[in-house]
Short mmCIF file of C-alpha atoms in Angstrom, two decimals:
data_model
loop_
_atom_site.label_atom_id
_atom_site.label_comp_id
_atom_site.label_asym_id
_atom_site.label_seq_id
_atom_site.Cartn_x
_atom_site.Cartn_y
_atom_site.Cartn_z
CA MET N 1 6.42 -30.03 -13.67
CA ALA N 2 5.33 -28.55 -17.15
CA ASP N 3 7.06 -26.39 -19.05
CA SER N 4 4.96 -24.65 -21.14
CA PRO N 5 1.10 -25.00 -22.22
CA ALA N 6 -0.40 -27.67 -24.08
CA SER N 7 -3.10 -25.30 -25.20
CA THR N 8 -3.86 -22.21 -25.14
CA ARG N 9 -7.27 -23.48 -25.24
CA SER N 10 -9.24 -26.02 -23.29
CA PRO N 11 -12.44 -28.02 -24.05
CA ALA N 12 -15.18 -26.21 -22.36
CA SER N 13 -15.61 -29.79 -20.19
CA ASP N 14 -12.14 -29.02 -18.97
CA LEU N 15 -11.41 -25.62 -18.24
CA PRO N 16 -8.51 -24.98 -15.52
CA VAL N 17 -8.36 -22.91 -12.68
CA TYR N 18 -5.15 -20.87 -13.03
CA VAL N 19 -3.33 -20.18 -10.30
CA ILE N 20 -1.04 -17.15 -10.53
CA GLY N 21 2.33 -17.99 -9.09
CA GLY N 22 4.34 -20.54 -7.19
CA GLY N 23 5.28 -19.76 -4.24
CA PRO N 24 4.02 -21.22 -1.19
CA GLY N 25 0.08 -19.67 -1.54
CA GLY N 26 -0.11 -20.95 -5.36
CA LEU N 27 1.10 -24.31 -4.46
CA SER N 28 -1.24 -24.63 -1.62
CA VAL N 29 -3.99 -23.79 -3.65
CA ALA N 30 -3.05 -25.79 -6.69
CA TYR N 31 -3.13 -29.22 -3.83
CA ALA N 32 -6.20 -28.21 -2.74
CA LEU N 33 -8.04 -27.80 -5.78
CA ARG N 34 -6.56 -31.05 -7.16
CA ALA N 35 -7.97 -32.59 -3.33
CA HIS N 36 -11.42 -31.54 -4.37
CA GLY N 37 -11.30 -32.94 -7.96
CA VAL N 38 -10.41 -29.62 -10.33
CA ARG N 39 -7.70 -29.33 -12.72
CA ALA N 40 -5.71 -26.33 -11.51
CA VAL N 41 -2.81 -25.08 -13.53
CA VAL N 42 0.05 -23.35 -11.72
CA LEU N 43 1.72 -20.53 -13.49
CA GLU N 44 5.37 -19.43 -12.62
CA LYS N 45 7.12 -16.31 -14.32
CA SER N 46 10.71 -17.81 -13.34
CA ASP N 47 12.44 -20.92 -14.15
CA ARG N 48 11.53 -22.70 -10.66
CA VAL N 49 8.90 -22.52 -7.81
CA GLY N 50 9.35 -20.93 -4.52
CA ALA N 51 11.36 -17.64 -6.93
CA SER N 52 10.62 -15.57 -3.91
CA TRP N 53 12.07 -17.42 -1.34
CA ARG N 54 15.41 -17.94 -2.91
CA ARG N 55 16.05 -14.31 -3.41
CA HIS N 56 16.07 -13.94 0.55
CA TYR N 57 18.80 -13.29 3.16
CA ASP N 58 20.68 -16.14 3.76
CA ARG N 59 20.11 -15.97 7.35
CA LEU N 60 16.77 -15.92 7.48
CA HIS N 61 14.67 -18.07 9.35
CA LEU N 62 10.91 -18.34 9.76
CA HIS N 63 9.38 -16.80 12.91
CA THR N 64 6.44 -19.71 13.00
CA THR N 65 7.63 -22.46 13.84
CA ARG N 66 7.22 -25.79 11.58
CA ARG N 67 4.71 -26.92 12.85
CA LEU N 68 2.44 -24.87 12.21
CA SER N 69 4.23 -23.70 9.00
CA SER N 70 3.83 -26.64 6.82
CA LEU N 71 1.31 -26.50 3.79
CA PRO N 72 -2.19 -28.32 3.70
CA GLY N 73 -1.03 -32.14 2.58
CA LEU N 74 2.80 -32.79 3.36
CA PRO N 75 4.32 -31.88 6.81
CA MET N 76 7.63 -30.29 6.76
CA PRO N 77 10.36 -32.73 7.81
CA ARG N 78 11.23 -32.96 11.66
CA ARG N 79 15.00 -32.32 10.52
CA PHE N 80 14.68 -29.03 9.43
CA GLY N 81 14.54 -27.78 12.60
CA ARG N 82 11.73 -25.49 14.80
CA TRP N 83 12.73 -22.31 13.02
CA VAL N 84 13.14 -23.42 9.07
CA SER N 85 15.86 -21.80 7.42
CA ARG N 86 15.90 -20.04 3.92
CA ALA N 87 17.33 -22.45 2.52
CA ASP N 88 15.05 -25.77 3.43
CA MET N 89 11.97 -23.27 2.90
CA VAL N 90 13.14 -24.30 -0.59
CA ARG N 91 13.89 -27.63 -0.74
CA TYR N 92 9.86 -27.75 0.82
CA LEU N 93 8.34 -25.71 -2.09
CA GLU N 94 10.80 -27.43 -4.87
CA LYS N 95 9.71 -31.14 -2.84
CA TYR N 96 5.64 -30.24 -2.47
CA ALA N 97 5.14 -29.22 -6.13
CA GLU N 98 6.99 -32.93 -7.12
CA TYR N 99 5.29 -35.08 -4.08
CA HIS N 100 1.58 -33.88 -5.47
CA GLU N 101 2.57 -33.90 -8.73
CA LEU N 102 0.93 -30.11 -9.31
CA GLU N 103 0.77 -29.62 -12.71
CA VAL N 104 3.50 -25.89 -12.69
CA VAL N 105 4.38 -23.84 -16.05
CA THR N 106 7.39 -22.02 -15.28
CA GLY N 107 8.98 -19.56 -17.31
CA VAL N 108 4.92 -17.64 -18.09
CA GLU N 109 4.08 -14.17 -16.41
CA VAL N 110 0.78 -13.00 -16.87
CA SER N 111 0.42 -9.38 -18.05
CA ARG N 112 -2.98 -9.20 -17.96
CA VAL N 113 -6.18 -10.81 -16.42
CA GLU N 114 -9.82 -10.29 -18.09
CA ARG N 115 -13.10 -11.62 -17.48
CA LEU N 116 -15.29 -13.36 -20.12
CA PRO N 117 -18.75 -12.12 -21.11
CA ASP N 118 -21.47 -14.72 -19.91
CA GLY N 119 -22.19 -17.27 -22.40
CA GLY N 120 -18.96 -16.73 -23.62
CA GLY N 121 -19.28 -19.48 -26.04
CA THR N 122 -18.46 -22.84 -23.87
CA SER N 123 -21.35 -24.52 -21.83
CA ARG N 124 -19.88 -24.42 -18.51
CA SER N 125 -18.09 -21.26 -18.90
CA SER N 126 -19.24 -20.46 -14.73
CA GLU N 127 -18.74 -23.78 -13.36
CA ALA N 128 -16.32 -22.01 -10.75
CA GLY N 129 -17.31 -18.70 -10.28
CA GLY N 130 -20.37 -17.85 -12.42
CA GLY N 131 -19.81 -15.35 -15.31
CA GLY N 132 -17.99 -16.31 -18.42
CA GLY N 133 -14.84 -17.59 -17.24
CA TRP N 134 -11.62 -15.46 -17.26
CA LEU N 135 -9.36 -14.81 -20.26
CA LEU N 136 -4.99 -14.55 -18.85
CA ARG N 137 -2.29 -12.76 -21.66
CA ALA N 138 1.01 -13.92 -20.70
CA THR N 139 3.94 -14.06 -22.06
CA GLY N 140 4.61 -14.82 -25.73
CA GLY N 141 1.18 -13.70 -26.39
CA ARG N 142 -0.92 -16.64 -25.12
CA GLU N 143 -4.51 -16.28 -24.29
CA LEU N 144 -5.16 -18.45 -21.42
CA THR N 145 -9.00 -19.18 -20.93
CA GLY N 146 -9.90 -19.95 -17.03
CA SER N 147 -13.30 -20.97 -14.98
CA ALA N 148 -12.13 -19.22 -12.06
CA VAL N 149 -8.10 -17.22 -11.31
CA VAL N 150 -6.36 -17.48 -7.96
CA VAL N 151 -3.77 -14.42 -7.85
CA ALA N 152 -1.07 -15.69 -5.61
CA THR N 153 1.79 -13.84 -6.42
CA GLY N 154 3.02 -12.72 -3.20
CA PHE N 155 2.89 -9.49 -0.65
CA ASN N 156 6.65 -8.94 -0.72
CA HIS N 157 6.66 -8.94 -5.51
CA THR N 158 7.85 -5.63 -6.03
CA PRO N 159 10.77 -3.78 -3.43
CA ARG N 160 9.68 -0.40 -2.63
CA LEU N 161 12.15 2.09 -2.70
CA PRO N 162 11.40 5.55 -1.64
CA GLU N 163 11.91 8.60 -3.87
CA TRP N 164 14.10 10.45 -1.39
CA PRO N 165 15.17 14.12 -2.75
CA GLY N 166 19.13 13.53 -3.82
CA ARG N 167 18.67 9.44 -4.10
CA ASP N 168 18.78 9.79 -8.29
CA THR N 169 22.79 11.84 -7.63
CA TYR N 170 23.81 9.84 -4.83
CA ALA N 171 26.95 8.48 -5.76
CA GLY N 172 26.93 5.69 -2.53
CA GLU N 173 26.44 2.17 -2.70
CA LEU N 174 22.31 2.03 -2.02
CA LEU N 175 20.68 -1.11 -2.40
CA HIS N 176 17.45 -2.30 -1.58
CA ALA N 177 17.20 -5.13 1.05
CA ARG N 178 16.09 -7.27 -1.82
CA GLU N 179 20.00 -7.53 -3.21
CA TYR N 180 20.63 -8.40 0.48
CA ARG N 181 22.58 -11.79 1.01
CA ASP N 182 24.79 -12.15 3.79
CA ALA N 183 27.18 -9.38 5.90
CA GLU N 184 30.25 -11.02 3.86
CA PRO N 185 30.43 -8.00 1.49
CA TYR N 186 29.77 -5.54 4.48
CA ALA N 187 33.01 -6.30 6.70
CA GLY N 188 34.99 -3.56 8.19
CA ARG N 189 32.31 -0.84 6.88
CA ASP N 190 30.17 1.83 8.34
CA VAL N 191 26.40 0.38 7.06
CA LEU N 192 23.28 2.43 7.13
CA VAL N 193 20.06 0.27 7.33
CA VAL N 194 16.75 2.22 6.66
CA GLY N 195 13.64 0.48 8.44
CA ILE N 196 12.89 -1.11 11.59
CA GLY N 197 10.43 -3.87 10.08
CA ASN N 198 11.02 -7.53 10.90
CA THR N 199 13.53 -7.30 7.35
CA GLY N 200 15.41 -4.08 8.71
CA ALA N 201 15.98 -5.51 11.81
CA GLU N 202 17.20 -8.79 11.06
CA ILE N 203 19.45 -7.68 8.82
CA ALA N 204 21.19 -4.98 10.91
CA ALA N 205 21.52 -7.21 13.70
CA ASP N 206 23.36 -9.97 10.72
CA LEU N 207 25.59 -7.14 9.91
CA ALA N 208 26.86 -6.63 13.50
CA GLU N 209 27.20 -10.31 13.83
CA GLY N 210 29.01 -10.03 10.69
CA GLY N 211 32.08 -7.56 11.75
CA ALA N 212 30.67 -4.17 9.61
CA ALA N 213 32.42 -1.78 11.36
CA ARG N 214 29.24 0.52 12.31
CA VAL N 215 25.59 -0.41 12.20
CA ARG N 216 23.25 2.09 12.27
CA LEU N 217 19.20 1.49 11.15
CA ALA N 218 17.16 4.38 10.60
CA VAL N 219 13.80 4.13 11.91
CA ARG N 220 10.72 6.44 11.88
CA THR N 221 8.39 4.65 14.35
CA PRO N 222 9.53 2.85 16.61
CA PRO N 223 7.58 -0.56 16.43
CA HIS N 224 6.53 -3.41 18.86
CA ILE N 225 9.27 -5.58 19.83
CA VAL N 226 8.18 -9.54 20.64
CA ARG N 227 11.10 -12.48 21.79
CA ARG N 228 10.38 -15.31 18.70
CA SER N 229 10.22 -17.80 21.90
CA THR N 230 10.00 -17.19 25.47
CA ALA N 231 10.49 -20.68 27.46
CA GLY N 232 10.14 -22.49 24.80
CA TRP N 233 6.79 -21.23 24.17
CA ALA N 234 6.25 -19.65 20.62
CA ALA N 235 5.31 -15.76 20.32
CA GLN N 236 3.10 -17.24 17.76
CA TYR N 237 0.95 -19.32 20.06
CA SER N 238 0.03 -16.42 21.08
CA ALA N 239 -0.74 -14.78 18.37
CA VAL N 240 -2.96 -18.08 17.48
CA ALA N 241 -4.87 -17.91 20.99
CA VAL N 242 -4.99 -14.35 21.01
CA ARG N 243 -6.83 -13.39 17.83
CA ARG N 244 -9.98 -13.36 18.03
CA LEU N 245 -10.08 -11.73 20.99
CA PRO N 246 -11.05 -7.93 21.38
CA VAL N 247 -8.42 -5.32 20.03
CA PRO N 248 -7.92 -3.44 23.92
CA LEU N 249 -7.21 -6.36 25.74
CA VAL N 250 -4.97 -7.73 23.46
CA ASP N 251 -3.46 -4.65 23.90
CA LEU N 252 -3.02 -4.82 27.23
CA LEU N 253 -2.40 -8.42 27.40
CA ALA N 254 1.11 -7.64 24.93
CA ARG N 255 1.97 -4.28 27.41
CA ALA N 256 2.50 -6.64 30.17
CA VAL N 257 4.10 -8.88 28.59
CA SER N 258 6.71 -6.89 26.72
CA ARG N 259 7.74 -5.09 29.98
CA VAL N 260 8.55 -8.92 31.32
CA SER N 261 10.35 -9.77 28.10
CA VAL N 262 11.70 -7.18 26.33
CA PRO N 263 14.29 -4.67 27.80
CA ASP N 264 13.27 -1.28 28.24
CA LEU N 265 15.04 0.76 24.76
CA ALA N 266 14.09 3.99 24.97
CA ALA N 267 17.32 5.40 26.28
CA HIS N 268 18.97 3.23 22.67
CA GLY N 269 16.58 5.63 20.98
CA LEU N 270 13.80 2.93 20.60
CA PRO N 271 10.89 3.49 23.55
CA ARG N 272 8.14 1.61 23.88
CA PRO N 273 5.02 2.59 21.65
CA ALA N 274 2.58 4.52 23.13
CA THR N 275 -0.15 2.58 20.88
CA GLY N 276 -1.28 -0.84 21.57
CA LEU N 277 0.68 -3.82 19.72
CA TYR N 278 -2.71 -5.13 18.53
CA THR N 279 -3.71 -1.74 17.60
CA ARG N 280 -0.81 -1.09 15.46
CA VAL N 281 -0.85 -5.15 13.81
CA ARG N 282 -4.57 -3.70 12.77
CA GLU N 283 -3.51 -0.64 11.27
CA GLY N 284 -0.68 -2.93 8.79
CA ALA N 285 2.05 -2.72 11.21
CA ILE N 286 3.43 -6.26 11.92
CA PRO N 287 5.70 -6.87 15.13
CA VAL N 288 9.26 -6.64 14.92
CA GLN N 289 10.62 -10.32 16.22
CA ASP N 290 13.74 -10.53 18.34
CA VAL N 291 16.33 -12.44 16.77
CA GLY N 292 19.25 -10.48 17.57
CA LEU N 293 18.41 -6.68 17.27
CA VAL N 294 17.65 -6.56 21.04
CA ASP N 295 20.96 -7.29 22.42
CA ALA N 296 23.05 -5.55 19.32
CA VAL N 297 21.23 -2.25 20.27
CA ARG N 298 22.22 -2.60 24.25
CA ARG N 299 25.73 -3.44 23.54
CA GLY N 300 25.77 -0.40 21.16
CA ARG N 301 26.87 -2.93 18.03
CA VAL N 302 23.45 -1.23 15.89
CA GLU N 303 22.72 2.34 16.55
CA ILE N 304 19.33 3.66 16.16
CA VAL N 305 19.12 6.79 14.38
CA ALA N 306 16.22 9.10 13.00
CA ALA N 307 14.47 8.74 9.72
CA VAL N 308 16.15 9.20 6.07
CA GLU N 309 14.71 12.49 4.84
CA GLY N 310 16.95 12.50 1.88
CA PHE N 311 20.42 12.59 0.10
CA GLU N 312 22.68 15.88 -0.01
CA ASP N 313 26.25 16.15 -1.24
CA GLY N 314 27.26 12.58 -0.74
CA GLU N 315 25.96 12.19 2.76
CA VAL N 316 22.59 10.71 4.20
CA VAL N 317 20.01 13.55 5.87
CA LEU N 318 17.94 12.59 8.53
CA ALA N 319 14.67 13.70 9.93
CA ASP N 320 16.75 15.41 13.15
CA GLY N 321 19.12 17.51 10.83
CA SER N 322 21.94 15.29 11.15
CA ARG N 323 24.07 13.59 8.52
CA VAL N 324 24.96 10.30 8.28
CA ALA N 325 28.55 9.32 5.45
CA ALA N 326 27.83 5.79 5.72
CA ASP N 327 29.59 3.47 2.39
CA ALA N 328 26.65 1.66 1.93
CA VAL N 329 22.82 2.59 2.36
CA ILE N 330 20.42 -0.84 2.41
CA ALA N 331 16.73 0.95 2.04
CA ALA N 332 14.73 -1.76 4.21
CA THR N 333 11.51 -0.42 3.12
CA GLY N 334 9.32 -3.27 2.07
CA TYR N 335 7.62 -3.99 -1.19
CA ARG N 336 4.77 -3.56 -2.85
CA ARG N 337 2.15 -5.83 -4.42
CA GLY N 338 2.81 -5.25 -7.74
CA LEU N 339 -1.03 -5.80 -9.23
CA GLU N 340 -2.00 -2.91 -10.31
CA GLU N 341 -1.46 -3.99 -14.11
CA VAL N 342 -2.33 -7.54 -13.86
CA VAL N 343 -5.83 -6.89 -11.52
CA GLY N 344 -5.92 -2.93 -11.09
CA HIS N 345 -8.92 -2.26 -14.02
CA LEU N 346 -10.86 -4.89 -12.66
CA ASP N 347 -11.66 -2.61 -9.42
CA VAL N 348 -10.50 -5.56 -7.19
CA LEU N 349 -7.66 -3.30 -5.31
CA ASP N 350 -8.16 -0.92 -2.17
CA GLY N 351 -5.29 2.81 -2.41
CA ARG N 352 -3.06 1.38 -1.96
CA GLY N 353 -3.32 -1.64 -4.44
CA ARG N 354 -4.34 -4.35 -2.10
CA PRO N 355 -6.47 -7.01 -3.10
CA LEU N 356 -10.11 -5.86 -1.84
CA THR N 357 -11.02 -9.44 -0.50
CA HIS N 358 -9.29 -12.28 0.06
CA GLY N 359 -9.42 -16.39 0.32
CA ALA N 360 -12.99 -17.76 -0.52
CA ARG N 361 -14.62 -14.11 -0.86
CA THR N 362 -14.77 -12.79 -4.08
CA LEU N 363 -16.49 -9.77 -5.18
CA ALA N 364 -19.77 -9.82 -7.13
CA HIS N 365 -18.57 -7.61 -10.23
CA ALA N 366 -15.41 -10.22 -10.46
CA PRO N 367 -16.79 -13.81 -9.87
CA GLY N 368 -14.54 -16.50 -9.30
CA LEU N 369 -11.36 -14.45 -8.85
CA TYR N 370 -9.66 -15.19 -5.84
CA PHE N 371 -6.05 -13.54 -3.95
CA THR N 372 -4.21 -15.31 -0.78
CA GLY N 373 -0.82 -14.17 0.94
CA TYR N 374 -2.04 -10.91 0.82
CA THR N 375 -2.46 -10.34 4.16
CA ASN N 376 0.08 -10.44 6.92
CA PRO N 377 -1.75 -11.63 10.26
CA ILE N 378 -0.06 -12.75 13.34
CA SER N 379 -0.96 -15.65 13.60
CA GLY N 380 1.37 -16.72 11.24
CA MET N 381 1.54 -15.97 6.89
CA LEU N 382 1.79 -19.53 6.40
CA ARG N 383 -0.75 -20.99 8.75
CA GLU N 384 -3.13 -18.51 7.04
CA ILE N 385 -2.03 -19.47 3.63
CA ALA N 386 -2.82 -22.63 4.52
CA ALA N 387 -5.69 -22.40 5.37
CA ASP N 388 -7.20 -20.07 2.71
CA ALA N 389 -6.01 -22.74 0.42
CA GLY N 390 -8.67 -25.02 1.47
CA ARG N 391 -11.96 -22.91 1.62
CA ILE N 392 -10.65 -21.39 -1.89
CA ALA N 393 -10.77 -24.88 -3.36
CA LYS N 394 -14.00 -25.68 -1.46
CA ALA N 395 -15.56 -22.47 -3.13
CA VAL N 396 -14.59 -23.44 -6.37
CA ALA N 397 -15.58 -26.83 -6.04
CA ARG N 398 -19.31 -26.01 -4.82
CA ASN N 399 -19.70 -23.50 -7.58
CA ARG N 400 -18.60 -25.95 -10.27
CA ALA N 401 -20.79 -28.61 -8.96
CA ARG N 402 -23.81 -26.02 -8.80
CA GLY N 403 -22.73 -24.96 -12.77
CA VAL N 404 -22.86 -28.14 -13.34
CA ARG N 405 -26.16 -28.95 -12.29
CA ARG N 406 -27.15 -25.79 -14.38
CA GLY N 407 -25.97 -27.47 -17.17
#
């Protein structure tokens, strides 16, 4: 692995494709590009690949199977088991970069990406996507010129902590789920977890199993809950099978499966959603995969409470008017993509800061600028990242060949 770029300017005949982010998305694209004969340089702001995976809580295991989560060119080892742990995922990413001898530059953060004008002084500047290539402004005043750019900084980039009234004056322990590692510091304590996505649900279960005296889970909108595996059949297999079926049909099938496999938790404050599962997915709400929450709720080890509205007099104010005096509040309130400063000026993001395109598609006014890893499909993010890598590499190689012929 390289520690720093050899030069801020590459020869015109060897303009690299710069890949921003050394996580699964960035590494898989770099491998796929090299497999197509294209030089790819991965820029990672931390000192090692897989930075976001290193920060996840210890209990975390993939909700997708090992076989459908491997990146292209290197299967995950069987010894990792069916559901790969966070620690093994980190080991895999390290091995992946080493095995494929990827050109990874660590300690370099890209602050802004700018499009170079057509005919920007390089005879082959359009070979990877049209236009005049791309300029990346990075750590230490670096200015890196690339023929194309792949942005892969990750779905979970910047922690999002709501601006709850009274939050800034709250004297209790308040942290984002990104800072949570394990239940040990919370043994014997009263903890409120805010948010019932997969992260919040799993942290609540972890706290209940890890000895917290009381665990409450604040929920605004009850989610769909699915079993990670039923009688050995992974939920991911079903998701892959139905992802192209009509939404109403998938909603109907999912409702039938849920009634058979997941107990009714309405009496515990978690009624089944009225809106169908796949309809909710299309709206951006991924179902919660049960890895202990259902049993914890049924046994009273995790109590469901109303959503958080704010903080007042050292207590947490809930949407139903009640108050909670917890020892610690863990906000599993999601992440922002954090792309506005880097590419927001290029008109490539929607109103919520998400890329308007992903995979091999690029916008007409931003040719050669690709995004991967910013969707969260029910078929599995790692599976889709692997597929995107091949598509992006083919598109870049195809455009490069066209540029050579034009030259």
